[in-house]
Coordinates of C-alpha atoms and ligand atoms in Angstrom, one line a residue:
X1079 CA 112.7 115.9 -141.9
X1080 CA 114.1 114.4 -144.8
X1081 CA 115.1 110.8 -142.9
X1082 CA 111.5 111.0 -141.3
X1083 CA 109.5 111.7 -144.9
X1084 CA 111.6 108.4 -146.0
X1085 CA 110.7 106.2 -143.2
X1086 CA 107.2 107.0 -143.8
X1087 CA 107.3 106.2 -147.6
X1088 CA 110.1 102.9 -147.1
X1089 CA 107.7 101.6 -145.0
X1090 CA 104.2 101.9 -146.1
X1091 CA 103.6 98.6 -147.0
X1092 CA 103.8 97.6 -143.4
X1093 CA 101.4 100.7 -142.1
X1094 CA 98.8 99.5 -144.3
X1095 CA 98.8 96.1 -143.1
X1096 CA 98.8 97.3 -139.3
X1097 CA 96.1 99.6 -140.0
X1098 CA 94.2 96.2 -141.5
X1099 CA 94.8 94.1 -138.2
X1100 CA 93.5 97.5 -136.2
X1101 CA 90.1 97.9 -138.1
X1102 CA 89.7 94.2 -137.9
X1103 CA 88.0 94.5 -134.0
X1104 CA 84.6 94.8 -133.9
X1105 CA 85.3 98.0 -131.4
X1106 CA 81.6 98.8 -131.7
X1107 CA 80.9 101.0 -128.9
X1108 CA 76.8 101.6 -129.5
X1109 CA 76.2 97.5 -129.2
X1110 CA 76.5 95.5 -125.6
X1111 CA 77.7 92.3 -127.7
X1112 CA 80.9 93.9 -128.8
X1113 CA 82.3 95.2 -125.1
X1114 CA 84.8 92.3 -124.9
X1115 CA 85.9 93.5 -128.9
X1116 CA 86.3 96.7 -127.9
X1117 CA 88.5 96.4 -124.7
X1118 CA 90.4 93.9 -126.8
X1119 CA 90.7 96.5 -129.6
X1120 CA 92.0 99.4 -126.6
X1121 CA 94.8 97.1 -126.0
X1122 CA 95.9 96.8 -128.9
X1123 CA 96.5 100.4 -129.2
X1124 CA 97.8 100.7 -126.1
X1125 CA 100.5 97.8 -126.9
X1126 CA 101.1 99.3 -130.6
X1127 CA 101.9 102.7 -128.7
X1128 CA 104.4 101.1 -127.0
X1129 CA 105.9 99.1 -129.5
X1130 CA 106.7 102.6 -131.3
X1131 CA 108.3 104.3 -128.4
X1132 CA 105.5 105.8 -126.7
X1133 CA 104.6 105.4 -122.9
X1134 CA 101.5 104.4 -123.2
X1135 CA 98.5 103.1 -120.8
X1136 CA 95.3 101.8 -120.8
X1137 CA 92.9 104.3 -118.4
X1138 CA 89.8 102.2 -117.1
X1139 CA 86.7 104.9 -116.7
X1140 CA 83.3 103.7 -116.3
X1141 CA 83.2 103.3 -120.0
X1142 CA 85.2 102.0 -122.2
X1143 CA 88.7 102.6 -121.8
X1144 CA 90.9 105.3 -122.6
X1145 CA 94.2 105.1 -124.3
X1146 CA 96.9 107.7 -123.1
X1147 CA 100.4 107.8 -125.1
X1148 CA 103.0 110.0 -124.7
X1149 CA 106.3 111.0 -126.2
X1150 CA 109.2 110.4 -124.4
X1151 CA 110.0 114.3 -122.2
X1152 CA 113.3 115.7 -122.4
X1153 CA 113.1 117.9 -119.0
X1154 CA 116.3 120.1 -120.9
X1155 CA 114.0 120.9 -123.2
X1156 CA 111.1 122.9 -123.2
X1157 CA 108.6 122.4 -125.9
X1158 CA 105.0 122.9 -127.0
X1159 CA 102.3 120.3 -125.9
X1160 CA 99.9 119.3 -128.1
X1161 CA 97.6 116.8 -127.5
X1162 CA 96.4 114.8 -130.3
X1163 CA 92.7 112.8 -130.1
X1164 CA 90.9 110.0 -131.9
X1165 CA 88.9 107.4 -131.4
X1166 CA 89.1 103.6 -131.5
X1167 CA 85.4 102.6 -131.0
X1168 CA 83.3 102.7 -134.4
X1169 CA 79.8 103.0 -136.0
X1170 CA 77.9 99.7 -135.6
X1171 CA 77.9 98.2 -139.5
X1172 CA 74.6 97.1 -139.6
X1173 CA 73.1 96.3 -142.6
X1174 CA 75.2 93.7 -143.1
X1175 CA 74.1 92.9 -146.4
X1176 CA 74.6 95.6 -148.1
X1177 CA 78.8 95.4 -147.5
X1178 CA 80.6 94.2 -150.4
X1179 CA 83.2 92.2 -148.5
X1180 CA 83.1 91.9 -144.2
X1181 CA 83.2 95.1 -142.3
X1182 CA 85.7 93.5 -140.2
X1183 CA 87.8 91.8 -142.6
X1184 CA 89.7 94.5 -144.1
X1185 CA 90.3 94.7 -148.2
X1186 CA 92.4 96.3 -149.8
X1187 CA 91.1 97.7 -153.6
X1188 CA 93.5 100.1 -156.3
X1189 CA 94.1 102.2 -153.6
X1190 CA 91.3 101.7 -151.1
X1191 CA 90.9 100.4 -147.8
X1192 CA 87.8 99.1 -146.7
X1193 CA 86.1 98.4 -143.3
X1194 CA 84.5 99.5 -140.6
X1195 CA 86.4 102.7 -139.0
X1196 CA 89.1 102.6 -141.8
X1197 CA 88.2 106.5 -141.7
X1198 CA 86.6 106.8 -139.0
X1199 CA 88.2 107.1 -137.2
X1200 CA 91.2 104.3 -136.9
X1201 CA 92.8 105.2 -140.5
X1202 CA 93.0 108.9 -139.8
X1203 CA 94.2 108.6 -136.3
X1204 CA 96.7 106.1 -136.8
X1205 CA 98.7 108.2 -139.6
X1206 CA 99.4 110.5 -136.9
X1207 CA 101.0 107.7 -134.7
X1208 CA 103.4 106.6 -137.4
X1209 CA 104.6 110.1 -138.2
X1210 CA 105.7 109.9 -134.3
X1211 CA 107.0 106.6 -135.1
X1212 CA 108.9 108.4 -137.8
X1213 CA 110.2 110.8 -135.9
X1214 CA 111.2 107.9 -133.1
X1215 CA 112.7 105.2 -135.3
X1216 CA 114.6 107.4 -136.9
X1217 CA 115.7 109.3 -134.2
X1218 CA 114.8 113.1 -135.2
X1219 CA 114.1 115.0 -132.7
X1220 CA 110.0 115.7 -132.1
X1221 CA 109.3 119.8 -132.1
X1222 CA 106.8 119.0 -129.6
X1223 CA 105.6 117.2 -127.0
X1224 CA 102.6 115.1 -127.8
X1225 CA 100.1 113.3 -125.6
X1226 CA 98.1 111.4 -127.7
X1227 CA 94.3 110.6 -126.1
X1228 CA 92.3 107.5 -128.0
X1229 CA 88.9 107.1 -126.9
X1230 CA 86.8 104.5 -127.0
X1231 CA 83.2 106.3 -127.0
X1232 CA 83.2 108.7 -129.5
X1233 CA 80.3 107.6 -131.3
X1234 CA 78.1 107.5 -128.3
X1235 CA 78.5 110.5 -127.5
X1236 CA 82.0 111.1 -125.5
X1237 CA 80.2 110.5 -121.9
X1238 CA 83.6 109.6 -119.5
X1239 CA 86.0 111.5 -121.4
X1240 CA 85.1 114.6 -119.8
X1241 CA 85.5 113.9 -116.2
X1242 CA 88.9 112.1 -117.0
X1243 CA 90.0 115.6 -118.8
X1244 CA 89.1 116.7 -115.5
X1245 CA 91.1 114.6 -113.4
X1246 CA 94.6 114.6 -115.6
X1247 CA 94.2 118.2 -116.4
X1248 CA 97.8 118.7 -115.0
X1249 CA 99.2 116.3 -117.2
X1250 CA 97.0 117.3 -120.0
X1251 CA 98.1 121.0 -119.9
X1252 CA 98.8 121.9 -123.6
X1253 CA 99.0 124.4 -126.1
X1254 CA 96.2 122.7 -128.1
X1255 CA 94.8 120.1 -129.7
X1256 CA 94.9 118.2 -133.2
X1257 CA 91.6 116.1 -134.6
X1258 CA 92.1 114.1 -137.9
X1259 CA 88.4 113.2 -138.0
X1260 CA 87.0 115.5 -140.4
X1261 CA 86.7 115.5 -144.5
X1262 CA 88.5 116.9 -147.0
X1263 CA 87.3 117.7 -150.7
X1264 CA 89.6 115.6 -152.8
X1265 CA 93.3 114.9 -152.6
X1266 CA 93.8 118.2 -154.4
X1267 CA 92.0 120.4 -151.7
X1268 CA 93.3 119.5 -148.5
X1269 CA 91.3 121.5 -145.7
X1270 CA 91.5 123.1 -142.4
X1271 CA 88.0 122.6 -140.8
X1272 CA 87.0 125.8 -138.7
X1273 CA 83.6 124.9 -137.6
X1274 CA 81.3 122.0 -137.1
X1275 CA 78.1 121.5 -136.1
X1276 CA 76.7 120.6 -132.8
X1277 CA 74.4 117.9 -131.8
X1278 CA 70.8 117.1 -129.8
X1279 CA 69.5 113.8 -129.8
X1280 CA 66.0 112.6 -128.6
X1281 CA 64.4 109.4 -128.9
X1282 CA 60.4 109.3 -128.8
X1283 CA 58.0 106.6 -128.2
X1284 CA 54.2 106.2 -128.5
X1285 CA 52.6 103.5 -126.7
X1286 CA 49.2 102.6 -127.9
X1287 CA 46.8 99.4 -126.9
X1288 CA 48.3 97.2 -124.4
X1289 CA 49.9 94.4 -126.9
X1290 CA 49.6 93.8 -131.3
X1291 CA 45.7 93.9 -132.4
X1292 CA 44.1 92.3 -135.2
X1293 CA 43.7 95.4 -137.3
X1294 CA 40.4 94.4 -138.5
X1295 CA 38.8 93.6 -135.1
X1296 CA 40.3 97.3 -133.8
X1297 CA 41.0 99.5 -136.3
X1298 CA 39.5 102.3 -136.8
X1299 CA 38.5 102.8 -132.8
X1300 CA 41.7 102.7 -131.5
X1301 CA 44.6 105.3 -132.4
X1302 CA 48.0 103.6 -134.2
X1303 CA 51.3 104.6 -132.7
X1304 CA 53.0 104.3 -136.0
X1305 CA 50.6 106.8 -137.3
X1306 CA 50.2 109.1 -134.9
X1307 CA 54.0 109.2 -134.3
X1308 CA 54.4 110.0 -138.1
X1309 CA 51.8 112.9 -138.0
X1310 CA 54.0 114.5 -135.2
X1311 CA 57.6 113.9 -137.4
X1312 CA 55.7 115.0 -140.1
X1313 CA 55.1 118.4 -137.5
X1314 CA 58.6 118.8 -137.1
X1315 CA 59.4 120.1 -140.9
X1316 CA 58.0 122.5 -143.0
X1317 CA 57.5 122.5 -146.7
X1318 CA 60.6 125.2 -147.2
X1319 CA 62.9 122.7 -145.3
X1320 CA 63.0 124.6 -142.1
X1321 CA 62.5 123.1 -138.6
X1322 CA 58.8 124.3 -137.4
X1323 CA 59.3 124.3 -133.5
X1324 CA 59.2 127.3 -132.0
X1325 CA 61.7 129.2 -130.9
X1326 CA 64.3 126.5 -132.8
X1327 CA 66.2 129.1 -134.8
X1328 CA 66.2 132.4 -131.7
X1329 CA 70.2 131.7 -130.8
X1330 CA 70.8 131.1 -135.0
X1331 CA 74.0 132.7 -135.7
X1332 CA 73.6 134.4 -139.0
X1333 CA 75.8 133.6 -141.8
X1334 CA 77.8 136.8 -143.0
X1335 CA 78.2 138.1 -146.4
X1336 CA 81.5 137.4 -146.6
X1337 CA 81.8 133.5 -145.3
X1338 CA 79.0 132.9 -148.1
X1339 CA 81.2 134.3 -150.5
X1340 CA 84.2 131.9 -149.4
X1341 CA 81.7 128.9 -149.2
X1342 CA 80.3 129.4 -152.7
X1343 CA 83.9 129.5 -154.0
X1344 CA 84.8 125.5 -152.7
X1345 CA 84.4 123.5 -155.9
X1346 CA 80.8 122.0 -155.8
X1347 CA 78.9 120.3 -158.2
X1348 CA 75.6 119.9 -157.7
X1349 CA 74.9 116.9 -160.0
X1350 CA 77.5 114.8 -159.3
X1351 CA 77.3 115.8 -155.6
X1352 CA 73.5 114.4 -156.8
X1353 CA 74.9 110.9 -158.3
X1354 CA 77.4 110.1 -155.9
X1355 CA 74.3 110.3 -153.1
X1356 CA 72.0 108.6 -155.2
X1357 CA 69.0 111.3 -155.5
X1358 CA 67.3 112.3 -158.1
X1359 CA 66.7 116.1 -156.6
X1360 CA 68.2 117.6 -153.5
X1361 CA 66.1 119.2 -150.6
X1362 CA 67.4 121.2 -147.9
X1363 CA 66.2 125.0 -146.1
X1364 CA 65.3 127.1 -149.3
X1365 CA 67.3 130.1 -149.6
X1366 CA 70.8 128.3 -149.1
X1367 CA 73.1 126.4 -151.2
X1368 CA 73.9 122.9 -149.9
X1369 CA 77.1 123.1 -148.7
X1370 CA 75.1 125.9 -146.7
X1371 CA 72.6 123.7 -145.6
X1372 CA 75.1 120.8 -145.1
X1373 CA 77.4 122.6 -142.7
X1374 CA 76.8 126.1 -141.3
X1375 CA 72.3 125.6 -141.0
X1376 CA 71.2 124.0 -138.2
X1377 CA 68.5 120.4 -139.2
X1378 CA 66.3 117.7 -137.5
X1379 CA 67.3 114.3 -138.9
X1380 CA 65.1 110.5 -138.7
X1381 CA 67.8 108.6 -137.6
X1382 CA 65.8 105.3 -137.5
X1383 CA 61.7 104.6 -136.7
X1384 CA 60.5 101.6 -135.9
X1385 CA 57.2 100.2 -135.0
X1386 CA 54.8 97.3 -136.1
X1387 CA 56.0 93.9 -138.3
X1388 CA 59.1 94.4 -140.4
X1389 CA 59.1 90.8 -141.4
X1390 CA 58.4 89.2 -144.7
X1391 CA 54.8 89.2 -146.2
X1392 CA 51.9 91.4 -144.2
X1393 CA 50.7 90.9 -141.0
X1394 CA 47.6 92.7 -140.1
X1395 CA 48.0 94.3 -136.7
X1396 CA 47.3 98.1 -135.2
X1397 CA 51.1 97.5 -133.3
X1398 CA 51.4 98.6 -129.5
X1399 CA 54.2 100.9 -129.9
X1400 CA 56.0 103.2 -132.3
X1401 CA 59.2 104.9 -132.0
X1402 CA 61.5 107.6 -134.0
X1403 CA 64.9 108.5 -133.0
X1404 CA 65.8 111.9 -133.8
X1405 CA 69.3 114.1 -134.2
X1406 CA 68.9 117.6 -134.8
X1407 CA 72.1 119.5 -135.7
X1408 CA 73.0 122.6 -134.0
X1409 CA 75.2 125.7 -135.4
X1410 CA 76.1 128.5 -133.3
X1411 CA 75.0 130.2 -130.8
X1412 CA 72.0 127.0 -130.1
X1413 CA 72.7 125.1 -127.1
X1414 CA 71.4 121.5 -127.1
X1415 CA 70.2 121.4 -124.0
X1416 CA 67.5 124.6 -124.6
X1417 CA 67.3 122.7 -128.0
X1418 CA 66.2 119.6 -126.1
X1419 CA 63.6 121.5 -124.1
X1420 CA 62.0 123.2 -127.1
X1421 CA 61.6 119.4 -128.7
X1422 CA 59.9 118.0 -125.7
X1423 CA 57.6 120.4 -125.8
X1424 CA 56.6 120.6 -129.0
X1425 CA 56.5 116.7 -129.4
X1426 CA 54.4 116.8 -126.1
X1427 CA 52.3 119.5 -127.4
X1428 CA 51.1 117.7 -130.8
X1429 CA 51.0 114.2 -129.5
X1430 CA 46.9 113.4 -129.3
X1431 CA 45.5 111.9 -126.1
X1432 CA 44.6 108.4 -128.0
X1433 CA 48.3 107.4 -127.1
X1434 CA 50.9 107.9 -124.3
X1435 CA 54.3 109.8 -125.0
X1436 CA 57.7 109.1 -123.5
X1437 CA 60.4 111.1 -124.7
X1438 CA 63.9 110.6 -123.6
X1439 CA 67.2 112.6 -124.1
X1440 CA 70.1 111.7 -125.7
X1441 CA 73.7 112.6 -125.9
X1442 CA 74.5 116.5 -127.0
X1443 CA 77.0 118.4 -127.7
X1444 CA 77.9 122.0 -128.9
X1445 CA 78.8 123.5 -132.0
X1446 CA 82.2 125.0 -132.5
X1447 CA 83.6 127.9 -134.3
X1448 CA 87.4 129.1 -134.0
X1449 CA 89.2 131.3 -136.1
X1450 CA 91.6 130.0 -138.8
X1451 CA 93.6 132.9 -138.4
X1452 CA 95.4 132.3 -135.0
X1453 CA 99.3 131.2 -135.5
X1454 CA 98.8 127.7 -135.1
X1455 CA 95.8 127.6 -137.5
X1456 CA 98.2 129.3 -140.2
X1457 CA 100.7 126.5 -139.5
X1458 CA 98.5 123.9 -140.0
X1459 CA 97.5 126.0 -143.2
X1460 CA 101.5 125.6 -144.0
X1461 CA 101.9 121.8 -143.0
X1462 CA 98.8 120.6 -145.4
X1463 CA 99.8 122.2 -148.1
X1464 CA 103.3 120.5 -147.9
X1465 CA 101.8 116.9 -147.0
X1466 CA 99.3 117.3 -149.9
X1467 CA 101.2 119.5 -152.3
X1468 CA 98.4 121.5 -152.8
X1469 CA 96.8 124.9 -151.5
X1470 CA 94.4 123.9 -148.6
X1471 CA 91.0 125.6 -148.3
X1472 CA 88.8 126.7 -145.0
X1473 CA 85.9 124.4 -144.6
X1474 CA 83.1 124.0 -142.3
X1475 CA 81.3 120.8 -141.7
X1476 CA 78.4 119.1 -140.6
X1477 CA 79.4 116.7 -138.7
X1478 CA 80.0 116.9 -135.0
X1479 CA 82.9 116.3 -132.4
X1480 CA 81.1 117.4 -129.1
X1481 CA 84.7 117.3 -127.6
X1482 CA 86.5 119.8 -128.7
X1483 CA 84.1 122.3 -127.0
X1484 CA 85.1 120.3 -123.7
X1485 CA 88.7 120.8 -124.5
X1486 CA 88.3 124.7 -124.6
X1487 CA 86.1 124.4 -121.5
X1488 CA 88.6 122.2 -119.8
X1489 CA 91.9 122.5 -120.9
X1490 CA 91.2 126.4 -122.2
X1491 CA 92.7 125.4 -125.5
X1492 CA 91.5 125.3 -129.3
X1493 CA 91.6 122.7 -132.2
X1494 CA 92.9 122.5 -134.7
X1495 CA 90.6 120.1 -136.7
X1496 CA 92.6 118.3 -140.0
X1497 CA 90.4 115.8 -141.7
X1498 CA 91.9 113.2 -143.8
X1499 CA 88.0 111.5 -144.5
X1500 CA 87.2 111.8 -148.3
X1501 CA 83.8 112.8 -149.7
X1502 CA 83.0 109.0 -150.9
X1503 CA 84.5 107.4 -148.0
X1504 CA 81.0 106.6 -146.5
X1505 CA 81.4 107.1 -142.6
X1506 CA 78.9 105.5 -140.9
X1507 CA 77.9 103.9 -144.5
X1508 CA 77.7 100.0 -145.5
X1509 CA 81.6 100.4 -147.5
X1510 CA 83.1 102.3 -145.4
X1511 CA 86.7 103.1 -146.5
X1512 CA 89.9 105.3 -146.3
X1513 CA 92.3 106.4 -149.0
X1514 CA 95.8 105.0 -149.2
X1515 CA 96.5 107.9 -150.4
X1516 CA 94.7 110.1 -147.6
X1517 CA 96.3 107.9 -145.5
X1518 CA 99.7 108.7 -146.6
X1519 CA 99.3 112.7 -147.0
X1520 CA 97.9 112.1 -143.5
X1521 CA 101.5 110.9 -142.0
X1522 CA 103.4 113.4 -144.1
X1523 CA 101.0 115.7 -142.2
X1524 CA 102.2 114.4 -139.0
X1525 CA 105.7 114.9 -139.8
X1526 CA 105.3 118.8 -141.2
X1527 CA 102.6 119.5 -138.2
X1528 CA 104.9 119.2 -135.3
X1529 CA 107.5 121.5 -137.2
X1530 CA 105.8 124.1 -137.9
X1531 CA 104.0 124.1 -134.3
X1532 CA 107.2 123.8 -132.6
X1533 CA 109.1 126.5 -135.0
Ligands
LIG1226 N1 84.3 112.0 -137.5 C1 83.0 112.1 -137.2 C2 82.5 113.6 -137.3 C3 82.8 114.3 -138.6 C4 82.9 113.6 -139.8 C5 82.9 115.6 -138.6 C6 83.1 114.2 -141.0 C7 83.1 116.3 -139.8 C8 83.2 115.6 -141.0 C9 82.6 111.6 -135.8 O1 83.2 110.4 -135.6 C10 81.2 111.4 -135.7 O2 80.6 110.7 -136.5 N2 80.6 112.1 -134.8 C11 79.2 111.9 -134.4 C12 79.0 112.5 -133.1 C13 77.8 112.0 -132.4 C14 77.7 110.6 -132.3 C15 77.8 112.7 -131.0 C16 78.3 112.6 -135.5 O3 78.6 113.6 -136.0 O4 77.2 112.0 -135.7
LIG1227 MN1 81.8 108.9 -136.7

């Protein structure tokens, strides 16, 4: 352990600038343009994999590309599997503007790495490949077997990775599974994330006169889209932040005494949680406290509307179309596909006859909840506290990683879910960036991980 730990800290310096050349492709899975970026980007993976000691190989699907790495087997020696998953694809960086240097021209700053996907997921991921390097170069032997699986659609919503578990699930046969793509507190609270939320998205449009009208020749005796579409969003909340469509909350999981006593000891501070956000005053479903709201409370979210001129100055028009696409997040028991129902029906149900509706499903996924108190959860427990020298606390978080729930389905295993993402590291935000620090707790993670799994 000792020679590996060195390796890790003798040669950071070179890490950091391999982690740079990765988040410098465009792998933007959301956006058409980048397709050529983001095969490019798989390849590089694939031939950095090998370049450490790992058989790796690019798997086409009808996707994007999947990267499969493995360590070298010893057949003598029989040892646990774990497979470990990322993603190389990324959040599209739009707006532009706002970024204080390129998205894809990495910087470093104090101790700071900014880009596109630096967290999210490239930085975390890629401190688990050079603990294995680690463990390679140096020639220790690895406790375990690892296989590691790096997707390329994980912000679109995971679509081919599922049948390709399917079709390697001998060869995928494993004891579980280990996610770095989850948060953690501060440097000082390392965490072990034991539930996320799941996902349902839906994207509505409302089609109104034929083409653009001169609002003064027309208004007022024809409907507008953009209005009528935000009269029905406006439908979908009530004033105590709860989602008003019935029947939303029947599978709703209550939260027990006893995890809202754990949740409201995690350090929280409401007004800097305030100031680092930007608000002046939070809002969330009255009768919980935000991390409450945040991670374990199910939400409908905007994600984007659009309708009418956006351009400079005014332009007087009743536009032909409006549309709003919308996420809600799911917590157990809900399932996003009764979820997606209940929607339809309600957006249907409000929309007034003055326009015509078309509402079209998205990408969902579960949410997940596993107990932290199986062996290899305690481990884990054991490894982050000696990667971060510090205690690690339980979390549950927002975000989503509809995956995992197809790894328990398909593979019959659990996850153990290991963030390295800090609260200020703005995933999916202009500025995105990962934590030199982070980064390096995250390979000493590596290196304790497969120790105390394989002891
Ligand atoms: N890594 C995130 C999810 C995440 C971040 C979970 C922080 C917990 C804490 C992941 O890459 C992501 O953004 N997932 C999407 C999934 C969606 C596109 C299906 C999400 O949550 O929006
Ligand atoms: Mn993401």
């Amino acid at each position: 352990m000792k020679q590996v730990l060195e390796y890790l800290a003798a040669n950071e310096e070179r890490f950091i600038r391999e982690l740079c050349e990765y988040v410098s492709f465009p792998s933007v899975s959301a956006q058409p343009q980048h397709r050529g970026d983001v095969e490019a980007c798989a390849k590089w993976v694939v031939a950095h994999c090998q370049q450490i000691g790992l058989e790796a190989q690019l798997c086409p699907t009808n996707g994007n590309p999947i990267v499969l790495a493995r360590t070298p087997r010893d057949p003598a020696k029989q040892r646990p599997h774990y497979l470990v998953y990322g993603h190389y694809d990324v959040q599209p960086a739009e707006p532009f503007e706002l970024w204080k240097s390129p998205p894809f021209e990495p910087r470093i700053q104090g101790r700071s790495l900014f880009g596109r996907g630096a967290s999210d997921n490239k930085g975390q991921n890629f401190a688990h490949l050079k603990a294995v390097e680690a463990y390679l170069k140096t020639g220790t032997p690895l406790p375990c077997d690892l296989t590691f699986v790096i997707e390329g659609e994980e912000e679109v919503g995971c679509e081919n990775l599922p049948p390709f578990l399917k079709s390697h699930r001998e060869e995928l046969r494993c004891d579980g599974v280990v996610i770095s793509d989850t948060g953690i507190l501060d440097l000082q609270h390392p965490a072990l994330t034991y539930a996320l939320r799941g996902i349902a998205a839906v994207e509505v449009t409302l089609h109104g006169p034929s083409r653009d009208l001169h609002s003064g020749l027309y208004g007022g005796s024809v409907d507008n889209p953009a209005m009528a579409l935000s009269q029905m969003l406006a439908s979908l909340r009530d004033k105590n932040g709860r989602v008003a469509i019935p029947g939303f909350y029947e599978d709703v999981v209550k939260l027990t005494a006893y995890e809202r006593k754990e949740m409201a000891r995690l350090p929280f501070k409401e007004s800097a949680y305030r100031k680092s956000l930007g608000v002046s005053a939070l809002f969330g479903e009255k009768g919980f406290t935000p991390n409450e709201q945040r991670a374990a409370r199910p939400t409908v979210e905007i994600n984007g509307l659009t309708s009418g001129y956006q351009g400079e100055g005014s332009k007087t028009i009743v536009p032909s179309w409006a549309r709003a696409k919308l996420t809600f997040r799911l917590v157990p028991n809900q399932k996003p596909e009764k979820i997606l129902k209940l929607v339809a029906k309600h957006l249907r149900k409000v929309c007034p006859p003055s326009v015509r509706i078309e509402v079209s499903q998205g990408h969902g996924g579960e949410p997940y909840l596993v107990s932290p108190r199986s062996e290899a959860a305690q481990a884990a427990l054991r490894a982050l506290g000696q990667a971060f020298g510090h205690a690690p606390v339980l979390l549950r978080e927002g975000g989503s990683i509809p995956i995992v729930n197809d790894f328990k389905k398909i593979l019959g295993v659990d996850t153990l879910l290991v963030g390295l993402a800090l609260p200020d590291d703005n995933l999916h935000s202009p500025n995105e960036k990962f934590s030199l620090d982070a980064f390096a707790a995250g390979m000493r993670l590596g290196a304790h991980l497969w120790r105390e799994l394989g002891a």
